[in-house]
PDB file of C-alpha atoms in Angstrom:
ATOM      1  CA  MET A  55      71.919 130.622  85.673  1.00 58.00           C
ATOM      2  CA  ASN A  56      69.073 130.641  88.337  1.00 64.00           C
ATOM      3  CA  ARG A  57      67.474 127.739  90.094  1.00 58.00           C
ATOM      4  CA  ALA A  58      63.912 129.536  89.593  1.00 55.00           C
ATOM      5  CA  ASP A  59      64.725 129.948  85.874  1.00 75.00           C
ATOM      6  CA  LYS A  60      65.918 126.234  85.619  1.00 90.00           C
ATOM      7  CA  TYR A  61      62.699 124.482  86.522  1.00 93.00           C
ATOM      8  CA  LYS A  62      60.309 127.141  85.124  1.00 93.00           C
ATOM      9  CA  ALA A  63      58.771 124.800  82.725  1.00 94.00           C
ATOM     10  CA  VAL A  64      58.845 122.105  85.042  1.00 96.00           C
ATOM     11  CA  LYS A  65      56.928 123.754  87.508  1.00 96.00           C
ATOM     12  CA  ALA A  66      54.358 125.051  85.069  1.00 96.00           C
ATOM     13  CA  GLU A  67      53.891 121.556  84.177  1.00 97.00           C
ATOM     14  CA  ILE A  68      53.662 119.897  87.714  1.00 97.00           C
ATOM     15  CA  THR A  69      51.034 122.574  88.407  1.00 97.00           C
ATOM     16  CA  ALA A  70      48.990 121.824  85.197  1.00 97.00           C
ATOM     17  CA  ILE A  71      49.260 117.726  86.054  1.00 97.00           C
ATOM     18  CA  TYR A  72      48.412 118.441  89.615  1.00 97.00           C
ATOM     19  CA  HIS A  73      45.065 120.577  88.613  1.00 96.00           C
ATOM     20  CA  GLU A  74      44.404 117.998  85.396  1.00 96.00           C
ATOM     21  CA  ASN A  75      43.833 115.629  88.284  1.00 94.00           C
ATOM     22  CA  LYS A  76      41.893 117.564  90.742  1.00 92.00           C
ATOM     23  CA  GLY A  77      44.661 117.653  93.193  1.00 93.00           C
ATOM     24  CA  ARG A  78      44.525 113.921  93.596  1.00 93.00           C
ATOM     25  CA  TYR A  79      48.052 113.323  92.346  1.00 94.00           C
ATOM     26  CA  GLY A  80      51.472 113.071  94.852  1.00 95.00           C
ATOM     27  CA  TYR A  81      54.958 113.495  93.911  1.00 96.00           C
ATOM     28  CA  ARG A  82      55.178 109.898  92.478  1.00 96.00           C
ATOM     29  CA  ARG A  83      52.318 109.929  90.150  1.00 96.00           C
ATOM     30  CA  ILE A  84      53.292 113.374  89.183  1.00 97.00           C
ATOM     31  CA  THR A  85      56.742 111.946  88.455  1.00 97.00           C
ATOM     32  CA  ALA A  86      55.443 109.291  86.335  1.00 97.00           C
ATOM     33  CA  GLU A  87      53.456 111.500  84.337  1.00 97.00           C
ATOM     34  CA  LEU A  88      56.111 113.894  83.954  1.00 97.00           C
ATOM     35  CA  HIS A  89      58.660 110.790  82.482  1.00 97.00           C
ATOM     36  CA  LYS A  90      55.729 110.255  79.886  1.00 97.00           C
ATOM     37  CA  ARG A  91      55.765 113.988  78.966  1.00 96.00           C
ATOM     38  CA  ASN A  92      59.419 113.575  78.529  1.00 96.00           C
ATOM     39  CA  PHE A  93      60.834 115.462  81.583  1.00 95.00           C
ATOM     40  CA  LEU A  94      63.209 113.406  83.148  1.00 96.00           C
ATOM     41  CA  LEU A  95      63.536 114.440  86.862  1.00 96.00           C
ATOM     42  CA  ASN A  96      64.390 112.618  90.207  1.00 97.00           C
ATOM     43  CA  HIS A  97      61.452 112.274  92.292  1.00 97.00           C
ATOM     44  CA  LYS A  98      63.205 114.260  95.027  1.00 97.00           C
ATOM     45  CA  THR A  99      63.104 117.225  92.700  1.00 97.00           C
ATOM     46  CA  VAL A 100      59.539 116.790  92.113  1.00 97.00           C
ATOM     47  CA  GLN A 101      59.108 116.674  95.632  1.00 97.00           C
ATOM     48  CA  ARG A 102      61.094 119.489  96.694  1.00 96.00           C
ATOM     49  CA  LEU A 103      59.024 121.511  93.806  1.00 96.00           C
ATOM     50  CA  MET A 104      55.812 120.364  94.761  1.00 97.00           C
ATOM     51  CA  LYS A 105      56.604 121.820  98.452  1.00 96.00           C
ATOM     52  CA  GLU A 106      57.927 125.490  96.549  1.00 95.00           C
ATOM     53  CA  LEU A 107      54.347 125.665  94.995  1.00 96.00           C
ATOM     54  CA  GLY A 108      52.235 124.609  98.258  1.00 96.00           C
ATOM     55  CA  LEU A 109      50.724 121.504  96.133  1.00 96.00           C
ATOM     56  CA  VAL A 110      49.816 119.140  98.413  1.00 94.00           C
ATOM     57  CA  CYS A 111      48.007 115.621  97.535  1.00 92.00           C
ATOM     58  CA  ARG A 112      44.468 115.460  99.091  1.00 86.00           C
ATOM     59  CA  VAL A 113      44.015 111.963 100.607  1.00 83.00           C
ATOM     60  CA  ARG A 114      41.008 110.109  99.278  1.00 77.00           C
ATOM     61  CA  ILE A 115      39.225 108.567 102.429  1.00 83.00           C
ATOM     62  CA  GLU A 116      37.629 105.119 101.876  1.00 85.00           C
ATOM     63  CA  LYS A 117      34.107 104.625 102.932  1.00 85.00           C
ATOM     64  CA  ILE A 118      33.535 101.553 105.049  1.00 85.00           C
ATOM     65  CA  SER A 119      30.607  99.738 105.137  1.00 83.00           C
ATOM     66  CA  PHE A 120      29.526  97.716 108.301  1.00 80.00           C
ATOM     67  CA  LEU A 121      26.680  95.750 106.754  1.00 70.00           C
TER      68      LEU A 121
END
């Protein structure tokens, strides 16, 4: 069995979660969301699959008010 075939459904789910949240979820939050959807995966696996898919979390920049 090929690894690409093994994680095909998971990759689709990761991509869906990523786009549902406008690219703001990183591997930790996506792992938690996958657990809610009954995909039990290690966070390291999710991190590796996201890297393969080219999905990177967009970091929110906090605006500082000086007033």
